[in-house]
mmCIF file of C-alpha atoms and ligand atoms in Angstrom:
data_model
loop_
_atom_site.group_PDB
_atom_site.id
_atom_site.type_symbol
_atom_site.label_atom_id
_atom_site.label_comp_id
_atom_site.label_asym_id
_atom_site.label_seq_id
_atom_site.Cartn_x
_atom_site.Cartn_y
_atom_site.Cartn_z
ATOM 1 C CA UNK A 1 0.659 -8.513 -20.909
ATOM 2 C CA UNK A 2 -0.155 -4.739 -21.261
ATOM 3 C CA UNK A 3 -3.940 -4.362 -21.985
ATOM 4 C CA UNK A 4 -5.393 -1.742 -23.457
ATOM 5 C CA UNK A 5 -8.206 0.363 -21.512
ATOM 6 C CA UNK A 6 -10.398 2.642 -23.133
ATOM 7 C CA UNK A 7 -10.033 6.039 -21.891
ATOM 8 C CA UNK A 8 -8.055 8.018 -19.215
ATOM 9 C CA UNK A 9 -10.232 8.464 -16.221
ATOM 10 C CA UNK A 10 -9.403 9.247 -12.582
ATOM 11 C CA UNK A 11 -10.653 6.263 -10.603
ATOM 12 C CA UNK A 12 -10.915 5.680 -7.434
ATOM 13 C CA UNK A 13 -9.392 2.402 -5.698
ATOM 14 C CA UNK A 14 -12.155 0.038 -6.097
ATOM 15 C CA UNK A 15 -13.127 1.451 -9.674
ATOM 16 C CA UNK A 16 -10.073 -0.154 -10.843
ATOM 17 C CA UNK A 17 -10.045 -3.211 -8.814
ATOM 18 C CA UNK A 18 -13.421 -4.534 -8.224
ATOM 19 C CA UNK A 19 -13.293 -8.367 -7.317
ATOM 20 C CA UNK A 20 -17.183 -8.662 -6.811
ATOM 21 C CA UNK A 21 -17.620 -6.630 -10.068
ATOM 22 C CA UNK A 22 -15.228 -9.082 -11.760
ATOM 23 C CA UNK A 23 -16.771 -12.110 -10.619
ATOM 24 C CA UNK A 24 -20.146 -10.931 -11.487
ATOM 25 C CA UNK A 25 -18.952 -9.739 -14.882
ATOM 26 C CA UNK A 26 -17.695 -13.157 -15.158
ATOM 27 C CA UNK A 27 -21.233 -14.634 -14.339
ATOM 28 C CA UNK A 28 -23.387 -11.979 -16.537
ATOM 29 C CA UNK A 29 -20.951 -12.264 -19.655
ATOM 30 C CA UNK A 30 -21.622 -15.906 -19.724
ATOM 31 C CA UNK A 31 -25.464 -15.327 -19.989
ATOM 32 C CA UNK A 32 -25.601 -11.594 -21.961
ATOM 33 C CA UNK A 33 -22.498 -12.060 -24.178
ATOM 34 C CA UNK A 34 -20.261 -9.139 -24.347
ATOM 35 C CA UNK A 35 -21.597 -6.600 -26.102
ATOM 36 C CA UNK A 36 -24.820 -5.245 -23.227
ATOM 37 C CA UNK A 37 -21.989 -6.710 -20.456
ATOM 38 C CA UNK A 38 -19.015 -3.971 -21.283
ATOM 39 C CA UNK A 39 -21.817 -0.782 -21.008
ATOM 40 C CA UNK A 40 -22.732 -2.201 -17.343
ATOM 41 C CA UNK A 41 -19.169 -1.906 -16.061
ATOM 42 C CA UNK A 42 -16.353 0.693 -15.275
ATOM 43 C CA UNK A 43 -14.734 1.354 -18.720
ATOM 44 C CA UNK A 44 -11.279 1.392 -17.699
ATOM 45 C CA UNK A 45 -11.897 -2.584 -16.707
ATOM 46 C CA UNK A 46 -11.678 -3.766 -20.214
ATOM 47 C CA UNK A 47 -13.350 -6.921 -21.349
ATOM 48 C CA UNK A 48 -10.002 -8.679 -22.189
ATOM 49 C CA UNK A 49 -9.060 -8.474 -18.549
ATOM 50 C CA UNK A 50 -11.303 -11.744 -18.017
ATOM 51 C CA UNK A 51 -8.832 -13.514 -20.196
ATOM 52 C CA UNK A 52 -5.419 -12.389 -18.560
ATOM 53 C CA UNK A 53 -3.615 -15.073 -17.062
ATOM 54 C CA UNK A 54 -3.678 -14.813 -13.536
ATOM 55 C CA UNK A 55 -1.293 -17.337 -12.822
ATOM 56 C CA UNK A 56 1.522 -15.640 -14.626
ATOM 57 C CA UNK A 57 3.198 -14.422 -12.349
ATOM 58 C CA UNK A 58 7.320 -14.831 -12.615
ATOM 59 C CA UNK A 59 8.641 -15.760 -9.255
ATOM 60 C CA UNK A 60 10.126 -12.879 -7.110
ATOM 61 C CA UNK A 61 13.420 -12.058 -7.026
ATOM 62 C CA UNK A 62 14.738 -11.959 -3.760
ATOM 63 C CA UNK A 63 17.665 -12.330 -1.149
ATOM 64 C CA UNK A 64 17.935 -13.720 2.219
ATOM 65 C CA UNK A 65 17.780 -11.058 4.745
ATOM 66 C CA UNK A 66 19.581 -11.124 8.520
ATOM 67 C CA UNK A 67 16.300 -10.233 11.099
ATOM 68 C CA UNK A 68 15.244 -11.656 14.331
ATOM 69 C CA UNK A 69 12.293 -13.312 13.747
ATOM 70 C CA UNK A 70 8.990 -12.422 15.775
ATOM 71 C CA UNK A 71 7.337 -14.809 17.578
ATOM 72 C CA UNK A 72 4.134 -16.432 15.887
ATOM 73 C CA UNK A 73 1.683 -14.643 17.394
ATOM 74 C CA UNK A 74 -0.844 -17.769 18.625
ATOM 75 C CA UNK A 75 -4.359 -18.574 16.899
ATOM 76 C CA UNK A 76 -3.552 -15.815 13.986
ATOM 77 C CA UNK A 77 -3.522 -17.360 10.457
ATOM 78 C CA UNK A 78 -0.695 -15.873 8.243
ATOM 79 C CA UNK A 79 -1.056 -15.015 4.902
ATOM 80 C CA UNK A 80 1.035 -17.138 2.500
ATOM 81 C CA UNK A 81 3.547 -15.539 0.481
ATOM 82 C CA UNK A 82 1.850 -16.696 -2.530
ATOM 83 C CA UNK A 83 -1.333 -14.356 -2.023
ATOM 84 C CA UNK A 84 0.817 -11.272 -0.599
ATOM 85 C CA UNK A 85 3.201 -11.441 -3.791
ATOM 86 C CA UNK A 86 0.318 -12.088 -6.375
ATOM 87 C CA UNK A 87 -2.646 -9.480 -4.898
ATOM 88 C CA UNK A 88 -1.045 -6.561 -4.640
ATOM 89 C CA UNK A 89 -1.908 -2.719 -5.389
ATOM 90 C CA UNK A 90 0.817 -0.770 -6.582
ATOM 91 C CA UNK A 91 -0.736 0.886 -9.901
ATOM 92 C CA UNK A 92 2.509 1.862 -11.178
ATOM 93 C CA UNK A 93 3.109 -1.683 -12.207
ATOM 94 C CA UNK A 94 -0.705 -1.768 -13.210
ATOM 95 C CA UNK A 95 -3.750 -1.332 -11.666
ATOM 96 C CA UNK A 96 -4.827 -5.002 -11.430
ATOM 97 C CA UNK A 97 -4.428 -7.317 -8.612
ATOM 98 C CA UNK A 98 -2.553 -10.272 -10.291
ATOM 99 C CA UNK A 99 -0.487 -7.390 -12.905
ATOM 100 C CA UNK A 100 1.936 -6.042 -10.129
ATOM 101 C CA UNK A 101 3.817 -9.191 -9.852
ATOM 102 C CA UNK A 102 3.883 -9.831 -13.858
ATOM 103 C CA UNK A 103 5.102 -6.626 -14.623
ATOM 104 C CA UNK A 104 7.496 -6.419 -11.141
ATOM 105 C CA UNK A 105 10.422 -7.089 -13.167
ATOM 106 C CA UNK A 106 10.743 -3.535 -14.909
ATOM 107 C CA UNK A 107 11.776 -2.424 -11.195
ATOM 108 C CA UNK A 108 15.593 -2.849 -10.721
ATOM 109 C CA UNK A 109 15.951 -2.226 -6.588
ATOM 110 C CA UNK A 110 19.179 -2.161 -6.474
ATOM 111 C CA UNK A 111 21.618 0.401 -5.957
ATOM 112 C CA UNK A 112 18.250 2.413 -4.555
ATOM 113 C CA UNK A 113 18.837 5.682 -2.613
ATOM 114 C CA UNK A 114 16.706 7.310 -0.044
ATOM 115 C CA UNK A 115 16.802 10.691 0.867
ATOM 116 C CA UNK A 116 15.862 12.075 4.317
ATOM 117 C CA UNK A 117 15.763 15.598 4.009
ATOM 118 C CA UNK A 118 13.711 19.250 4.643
ATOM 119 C CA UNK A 119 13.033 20.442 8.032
ATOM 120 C CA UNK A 120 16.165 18.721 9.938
ATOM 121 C CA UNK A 121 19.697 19.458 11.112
ATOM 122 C CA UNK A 122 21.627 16.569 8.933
ATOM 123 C CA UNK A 123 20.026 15.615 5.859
ATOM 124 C CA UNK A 124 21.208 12.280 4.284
ATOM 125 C CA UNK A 125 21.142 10.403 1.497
ATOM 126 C CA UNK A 126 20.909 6.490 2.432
ATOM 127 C CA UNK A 127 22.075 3.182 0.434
ATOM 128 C CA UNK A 128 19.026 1.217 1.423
ATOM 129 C CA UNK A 129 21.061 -1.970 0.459
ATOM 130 C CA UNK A 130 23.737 -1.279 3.375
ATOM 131 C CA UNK A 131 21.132 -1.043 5.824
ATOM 132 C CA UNK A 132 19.377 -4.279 4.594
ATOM 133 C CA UNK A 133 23.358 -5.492 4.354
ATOM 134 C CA UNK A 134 24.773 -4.422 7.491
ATOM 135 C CA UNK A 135 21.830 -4.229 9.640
ATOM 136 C CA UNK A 136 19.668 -6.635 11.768
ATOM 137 C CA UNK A 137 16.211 -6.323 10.307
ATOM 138 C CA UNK A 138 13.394 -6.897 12.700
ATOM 139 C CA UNK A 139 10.583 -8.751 11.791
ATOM 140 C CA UNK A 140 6.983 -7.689 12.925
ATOM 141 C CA UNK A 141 3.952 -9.133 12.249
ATOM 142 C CA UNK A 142 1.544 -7.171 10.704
ATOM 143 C CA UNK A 143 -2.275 -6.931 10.047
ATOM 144 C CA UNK A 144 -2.922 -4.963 6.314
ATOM 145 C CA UNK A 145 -6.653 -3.868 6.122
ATOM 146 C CA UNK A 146 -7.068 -2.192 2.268
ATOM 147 C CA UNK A 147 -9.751 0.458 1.870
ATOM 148 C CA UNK A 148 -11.204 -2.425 -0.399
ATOM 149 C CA UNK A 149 -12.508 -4.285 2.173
ATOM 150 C CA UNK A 150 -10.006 -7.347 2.330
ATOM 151 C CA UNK A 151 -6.831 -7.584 4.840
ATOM 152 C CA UNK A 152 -3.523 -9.464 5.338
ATOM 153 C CA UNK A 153 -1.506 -10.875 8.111
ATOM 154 C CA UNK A 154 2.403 -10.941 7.088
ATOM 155 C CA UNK A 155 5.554 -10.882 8.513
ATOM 156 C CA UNK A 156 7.609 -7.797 7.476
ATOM 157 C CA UNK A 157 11.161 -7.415 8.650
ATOM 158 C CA UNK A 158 12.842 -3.953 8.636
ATOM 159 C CA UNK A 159 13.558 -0.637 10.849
ATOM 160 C CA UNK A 160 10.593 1.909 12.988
ATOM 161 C CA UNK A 161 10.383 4.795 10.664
ATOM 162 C CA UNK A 162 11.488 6.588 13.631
ATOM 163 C CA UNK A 163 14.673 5.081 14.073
ATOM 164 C CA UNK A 164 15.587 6.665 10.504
ATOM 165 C CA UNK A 165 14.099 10.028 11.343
ATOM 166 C CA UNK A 166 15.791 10.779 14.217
ATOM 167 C CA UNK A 167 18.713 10.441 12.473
ATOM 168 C CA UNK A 168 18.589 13.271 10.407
ATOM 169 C CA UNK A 169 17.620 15.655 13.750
ATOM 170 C CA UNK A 170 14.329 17.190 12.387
ATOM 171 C CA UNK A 171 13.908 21.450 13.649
ATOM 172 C CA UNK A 172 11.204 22.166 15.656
ATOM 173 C CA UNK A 173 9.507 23.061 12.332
ATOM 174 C CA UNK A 174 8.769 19.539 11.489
ATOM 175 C CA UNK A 175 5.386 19.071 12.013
ATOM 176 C CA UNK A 176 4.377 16.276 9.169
ATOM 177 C CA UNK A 177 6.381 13.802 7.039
ATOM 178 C CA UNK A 178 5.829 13.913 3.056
ATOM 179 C CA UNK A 179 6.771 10.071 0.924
ATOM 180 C CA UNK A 180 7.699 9.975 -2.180
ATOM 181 C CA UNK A 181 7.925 6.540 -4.350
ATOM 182 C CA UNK A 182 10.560 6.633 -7.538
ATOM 183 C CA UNK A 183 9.325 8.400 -10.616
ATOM 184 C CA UNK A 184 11.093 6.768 -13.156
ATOM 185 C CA UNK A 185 8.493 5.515 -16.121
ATOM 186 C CA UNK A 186 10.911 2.507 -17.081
ATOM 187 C CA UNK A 187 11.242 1.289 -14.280
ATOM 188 C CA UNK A 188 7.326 1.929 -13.134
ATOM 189 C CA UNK A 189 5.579 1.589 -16.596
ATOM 190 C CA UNK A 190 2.327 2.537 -15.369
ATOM 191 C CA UNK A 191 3.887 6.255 -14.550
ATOM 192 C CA UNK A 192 3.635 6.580 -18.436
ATOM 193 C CA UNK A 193 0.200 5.072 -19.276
ATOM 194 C CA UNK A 194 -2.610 6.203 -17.468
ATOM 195 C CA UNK A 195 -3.990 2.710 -19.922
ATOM 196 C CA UNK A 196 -1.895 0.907 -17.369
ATOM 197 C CA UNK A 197 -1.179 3.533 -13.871
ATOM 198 C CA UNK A 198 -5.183 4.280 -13.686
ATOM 199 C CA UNK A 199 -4.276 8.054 -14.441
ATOM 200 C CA UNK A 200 -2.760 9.172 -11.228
ATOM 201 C CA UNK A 201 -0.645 11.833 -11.195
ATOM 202 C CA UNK A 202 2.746 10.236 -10.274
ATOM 203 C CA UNK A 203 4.921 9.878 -7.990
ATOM 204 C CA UNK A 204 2.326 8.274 -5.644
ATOM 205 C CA UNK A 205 2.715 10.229 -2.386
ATOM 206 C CA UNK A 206 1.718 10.061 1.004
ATOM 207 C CA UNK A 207 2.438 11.730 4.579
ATOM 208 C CA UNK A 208 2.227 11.184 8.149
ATOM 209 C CA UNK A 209 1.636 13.275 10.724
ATOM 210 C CA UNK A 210 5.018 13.813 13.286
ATOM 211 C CA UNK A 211 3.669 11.883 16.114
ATOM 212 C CA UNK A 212 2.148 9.032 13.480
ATOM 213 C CA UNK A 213 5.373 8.842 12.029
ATOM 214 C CA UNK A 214 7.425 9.025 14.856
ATOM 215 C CA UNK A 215 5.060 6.391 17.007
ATOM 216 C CA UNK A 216 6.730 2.716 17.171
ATOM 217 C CA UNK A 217 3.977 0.628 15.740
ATOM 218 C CA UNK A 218 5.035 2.753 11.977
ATOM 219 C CA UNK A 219 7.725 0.546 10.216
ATOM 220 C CA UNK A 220 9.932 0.596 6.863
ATOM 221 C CA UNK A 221 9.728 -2.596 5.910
ATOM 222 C CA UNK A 222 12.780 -4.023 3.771
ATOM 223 C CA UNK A 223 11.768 -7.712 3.865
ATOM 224 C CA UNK A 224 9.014 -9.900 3.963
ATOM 225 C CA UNK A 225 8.890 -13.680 4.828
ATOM 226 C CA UNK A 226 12.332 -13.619 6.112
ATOM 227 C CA UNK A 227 13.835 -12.419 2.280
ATOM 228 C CA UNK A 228 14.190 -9.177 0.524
ATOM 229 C CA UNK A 229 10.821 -7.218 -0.493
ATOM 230 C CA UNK A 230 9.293 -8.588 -4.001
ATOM 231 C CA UNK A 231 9.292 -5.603 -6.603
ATOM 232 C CA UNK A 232 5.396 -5.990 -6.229
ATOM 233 C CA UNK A 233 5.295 -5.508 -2.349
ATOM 234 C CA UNK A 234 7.514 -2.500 -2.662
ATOM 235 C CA UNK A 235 11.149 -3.250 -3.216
ATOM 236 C CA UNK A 236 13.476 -2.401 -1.442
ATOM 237 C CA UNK A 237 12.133 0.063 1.007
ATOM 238 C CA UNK A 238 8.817 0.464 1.677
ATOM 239 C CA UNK A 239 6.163 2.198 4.940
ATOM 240 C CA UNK A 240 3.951 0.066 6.733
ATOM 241 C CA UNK A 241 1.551 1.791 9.441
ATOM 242 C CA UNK A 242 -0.725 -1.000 10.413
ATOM 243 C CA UNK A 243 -3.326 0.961 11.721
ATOM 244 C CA UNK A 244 -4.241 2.865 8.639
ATOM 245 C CA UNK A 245 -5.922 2.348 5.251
ATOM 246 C CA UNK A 246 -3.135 0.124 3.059
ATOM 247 C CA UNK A 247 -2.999 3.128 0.545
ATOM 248 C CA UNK A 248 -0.712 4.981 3.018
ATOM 249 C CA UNK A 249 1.584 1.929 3.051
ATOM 250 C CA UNK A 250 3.612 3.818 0.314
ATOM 251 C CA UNK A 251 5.979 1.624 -1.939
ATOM 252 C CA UNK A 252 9.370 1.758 -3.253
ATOM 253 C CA UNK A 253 10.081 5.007 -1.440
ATOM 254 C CA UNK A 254 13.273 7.495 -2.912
ATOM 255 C CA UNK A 255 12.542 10.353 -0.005
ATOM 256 C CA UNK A 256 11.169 10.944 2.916
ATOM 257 C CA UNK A 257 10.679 15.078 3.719
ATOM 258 C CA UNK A 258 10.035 16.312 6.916
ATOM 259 C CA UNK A 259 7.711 19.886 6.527
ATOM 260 C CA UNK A 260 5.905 22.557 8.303
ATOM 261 C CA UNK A 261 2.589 22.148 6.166
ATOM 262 C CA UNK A 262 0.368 18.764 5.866
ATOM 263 C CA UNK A 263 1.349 17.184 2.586
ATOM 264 C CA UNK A 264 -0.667 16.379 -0.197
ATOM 265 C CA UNK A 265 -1.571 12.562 -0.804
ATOM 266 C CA UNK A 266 -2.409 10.474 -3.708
ATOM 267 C CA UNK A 267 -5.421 9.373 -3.232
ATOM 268 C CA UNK A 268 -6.856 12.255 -1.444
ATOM 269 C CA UNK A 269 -5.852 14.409 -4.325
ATOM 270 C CA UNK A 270 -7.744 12.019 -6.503
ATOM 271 C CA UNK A 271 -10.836 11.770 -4.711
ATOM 272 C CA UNK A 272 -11.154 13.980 -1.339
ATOM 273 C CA UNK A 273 -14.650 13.030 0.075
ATOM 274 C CA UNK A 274 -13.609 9.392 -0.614
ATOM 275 C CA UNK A 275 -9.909 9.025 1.290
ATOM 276 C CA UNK A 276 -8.734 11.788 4.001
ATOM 277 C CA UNK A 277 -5.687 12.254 4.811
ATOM 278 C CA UNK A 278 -5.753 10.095 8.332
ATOM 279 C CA UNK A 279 -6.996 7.044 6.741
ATOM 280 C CA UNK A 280 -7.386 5.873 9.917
ATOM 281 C CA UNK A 281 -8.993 2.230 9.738
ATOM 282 C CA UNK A 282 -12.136 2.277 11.100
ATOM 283 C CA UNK A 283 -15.669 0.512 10.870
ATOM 284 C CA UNK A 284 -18.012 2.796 11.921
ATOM 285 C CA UNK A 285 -17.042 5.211 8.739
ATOM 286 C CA UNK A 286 -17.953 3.985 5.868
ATOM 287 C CA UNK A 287 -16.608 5.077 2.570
ATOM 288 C CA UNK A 288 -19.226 6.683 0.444
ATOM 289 C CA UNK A 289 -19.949 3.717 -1.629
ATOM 290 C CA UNK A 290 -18.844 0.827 0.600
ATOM 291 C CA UNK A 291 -18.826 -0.407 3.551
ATOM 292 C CA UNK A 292 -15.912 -0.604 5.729
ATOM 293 C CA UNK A 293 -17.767 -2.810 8.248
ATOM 294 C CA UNK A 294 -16.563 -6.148 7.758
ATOM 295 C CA UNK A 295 -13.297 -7.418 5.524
ATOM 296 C CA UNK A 296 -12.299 -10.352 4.181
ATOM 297 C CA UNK A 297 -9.225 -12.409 5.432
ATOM 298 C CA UNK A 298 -6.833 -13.414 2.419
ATOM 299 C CA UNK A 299 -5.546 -16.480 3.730
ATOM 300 C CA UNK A 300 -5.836 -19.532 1.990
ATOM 301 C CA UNK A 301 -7.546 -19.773 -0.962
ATOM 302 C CA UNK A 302 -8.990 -17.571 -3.439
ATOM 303 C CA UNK A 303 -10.509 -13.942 -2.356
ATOM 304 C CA UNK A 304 -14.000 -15.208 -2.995
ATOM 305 C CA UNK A 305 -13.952 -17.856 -0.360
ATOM 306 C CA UNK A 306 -12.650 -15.627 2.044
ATOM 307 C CA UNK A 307 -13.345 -15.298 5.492
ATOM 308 C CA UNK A 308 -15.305 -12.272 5.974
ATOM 309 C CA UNK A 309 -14.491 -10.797 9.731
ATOM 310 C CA UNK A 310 -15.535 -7.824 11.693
ATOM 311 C CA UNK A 311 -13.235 -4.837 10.968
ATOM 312 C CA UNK A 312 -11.619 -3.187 14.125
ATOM 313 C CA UNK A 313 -11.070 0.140 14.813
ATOM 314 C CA UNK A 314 -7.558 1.580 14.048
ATOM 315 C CA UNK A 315 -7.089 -2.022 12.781
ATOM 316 C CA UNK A 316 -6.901 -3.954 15.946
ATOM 317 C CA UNK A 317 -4.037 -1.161 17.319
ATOM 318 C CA UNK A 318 -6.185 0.818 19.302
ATOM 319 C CA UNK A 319 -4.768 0.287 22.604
ATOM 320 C CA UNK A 320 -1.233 1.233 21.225
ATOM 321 C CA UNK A 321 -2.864 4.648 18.726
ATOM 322 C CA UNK A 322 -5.873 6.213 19.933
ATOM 323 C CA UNK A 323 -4.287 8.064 22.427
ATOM 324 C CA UNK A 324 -2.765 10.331 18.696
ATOM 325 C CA UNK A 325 -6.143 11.156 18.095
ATOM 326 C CA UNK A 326 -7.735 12.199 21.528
ATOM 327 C CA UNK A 327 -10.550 14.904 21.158
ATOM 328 C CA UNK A 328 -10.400 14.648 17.256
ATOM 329 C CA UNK A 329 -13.792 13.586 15.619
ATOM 330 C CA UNK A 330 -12.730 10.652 13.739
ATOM 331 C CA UNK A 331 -15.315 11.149 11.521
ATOM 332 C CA UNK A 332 -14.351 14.622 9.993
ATOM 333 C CA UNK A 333 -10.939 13.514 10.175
ATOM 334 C CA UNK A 334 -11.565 10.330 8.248
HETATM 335 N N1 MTE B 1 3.683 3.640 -4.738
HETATM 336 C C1 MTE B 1 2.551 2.992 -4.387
HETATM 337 N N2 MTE B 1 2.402 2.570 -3.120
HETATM 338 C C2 MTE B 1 1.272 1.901 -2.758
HETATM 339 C C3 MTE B 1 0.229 1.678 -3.685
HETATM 340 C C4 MTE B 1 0.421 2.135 -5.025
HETATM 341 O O1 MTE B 1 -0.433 1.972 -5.914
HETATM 342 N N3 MTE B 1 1.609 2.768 -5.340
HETATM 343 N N4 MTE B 1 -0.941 1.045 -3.283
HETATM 344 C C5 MTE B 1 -1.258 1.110 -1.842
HETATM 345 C C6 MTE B 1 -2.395 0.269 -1.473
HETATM 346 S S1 MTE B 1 -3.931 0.820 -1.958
HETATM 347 C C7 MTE B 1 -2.255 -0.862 -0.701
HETATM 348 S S2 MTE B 1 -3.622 -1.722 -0.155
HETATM 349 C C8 MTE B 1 -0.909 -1.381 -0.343
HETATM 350 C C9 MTE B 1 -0.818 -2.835 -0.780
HETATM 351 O O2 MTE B 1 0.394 -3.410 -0.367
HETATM 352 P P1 MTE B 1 0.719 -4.918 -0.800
HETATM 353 O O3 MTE B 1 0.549 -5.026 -2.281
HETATM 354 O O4 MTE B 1 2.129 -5.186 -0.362
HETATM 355 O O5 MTE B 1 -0.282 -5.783 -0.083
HETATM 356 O O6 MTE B 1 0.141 -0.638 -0.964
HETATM 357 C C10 MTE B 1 -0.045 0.776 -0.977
HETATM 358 N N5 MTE B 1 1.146 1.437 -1.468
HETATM 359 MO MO1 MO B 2 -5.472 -0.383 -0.700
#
């Protein structure tokens, strides 16, 4: 169902997404009535949201991938395939939780090419479906901490961004990495509708520093669960760094540009003092108007119920990624 907000705005990721605020609008509506309730919250969350069907979610379609399977990783609670394919954030298929997966099939994933191109020696252009085809995916298990305060644990299968990289032989000039998701407004309906895609200013994009990108912990991931990537989660080729902020977890990527100059980003274009361009996760900086202290666990059960844990810094990877940010103050370079 494609609601209708009030205005454009440029939000930032919780403005558009607010569980608590949603669950407390829930409450207050049931005691005020709807009139004083709607002046008390974000515009862009209309009203009619609280009567979307959550459950409405068509089931993925996806393919049995070929990956050697990680070892379960003992006393660590996955997160069931039914939460990662039905709380997502990708705002170009809307820019609630559950509206992802209902709107996921617009996105047709297949034939899907990836370029790897600027500063190297042999650009290509890649048919993401023969490396998911002819290639043995691996699987890695991965924590997902949002800048919203809640995190995942799911098995991913796919390639280390490096291994792609190196391929194309990047000059001496490379110094960052630039993603770019598809910009095709049939496809990603929310690219047309700032109603629907929150008002960013698509295609969503996002960059890495060399070293970030070229360190073995950062991952394209082509599967999850042991099958092809759900439209919502990305399809069919989409970054995972595990140590950063989900938002630089870019989805359904069409390039990947190696360049002299630090990229821009989407969500640091949006809002600067609220998302930098490291993203690094990390408890002891807050984001202006939240916490980043503690998170909540999406495991089983609803979001609400969640297990609220202690954040970690760089996500729990710190013994395999502080050494890329030696002598940097991590809170200037948030
Ligand atoms: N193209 C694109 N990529 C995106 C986003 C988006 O809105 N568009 N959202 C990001 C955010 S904020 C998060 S938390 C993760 C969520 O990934 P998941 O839905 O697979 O859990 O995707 C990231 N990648
Ligand atoms: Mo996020």
């Amino acid at each position: 169902m494609l609601i209708k907000r009030s205005t454009p705005h440029h939000p930032t990721e919780r403005d558009v997404t607010p569980e608590a605020v949603y669950q407390d609008r829930r409450l207050i509506l049931k005691g005020l009535g709807l009139g004083t309730a709607s002046l008390a919250f974000p515009a862009q969350a209309s009203l009619l949201d609280l009567f979307s069907d959550e459950k409405a979610a068509p089931a993925p379609a996806t393919k049995e991938i070929h990956y050697k399977a990680a070892a379960r990783p003992e006393g660590v609670t996955l997160t069931p395939l039914e939460k990662a394919t039905t709380h997502n954030n990708f705002y170009e298929l809307g820019t609630d939780k559950g509206e992802p997966a209902r709107n996921a099939h617009y996105l047709k994933p297949e034939p899907w090419a990836l370029k790897v191109e600027g500063e190297v020696a042999k650009p290509f252009t890649l048919d993401v479906w023969d490396l998911i085809n002819k290639t043995e995916l691996e699987e890695r298990i991965y924590r997902l901490r949002c800048v919203e305060a809640w995190s995942m644990v799911l098995p991913w299968s796919g390639i280390a961004l490096a291994d792609l990289i190196r391929r194309a032989e990047p000059t001496s000039r490379a110094k960052f990495v630039a993603f770019e998701t598809l910009y095709d407004p049939e496809q990603l309906p929310g690219q047309a509708s700032s109603n629907l895609g929150g008002g960013i200013d698509y295609p969503y994009v996002e960059g890495l520093r060399m070293d970030e990108a070229m360190h073995p912990l950062s991952f394209l991931a082509m599967g999850l669960y042991g099958k092809t990537l759900p439209a919502q989660n990305g399809a069919p080729i989409r970054l995972v760094v595990p140590w950063k902020y989900g938002f630089k977890s870019i989805k359904s990527i069409v390039s990947i540009r190696l360049v002299e100059e630090m990229p821009p980003t989407t969500w640091n274009l949006l809002a600067p003092n609220e998302y930098g361009f490291y993203a690094n996760v990390n408890p002891q900086v807050d984001h202006p108007r939240w916490s980043q202290a503690s998170e909540r666990f999406i495991g089983e059960g609803g979001i609400f119920g969640a297990k609220r844990q202690p954040t970690l810094l760089f996500n729990g990877y710190g013994d395999e990624v502080a050494s890329l940010y030696q002598g940097m103050d991590l809170r200037k370079w948030y």
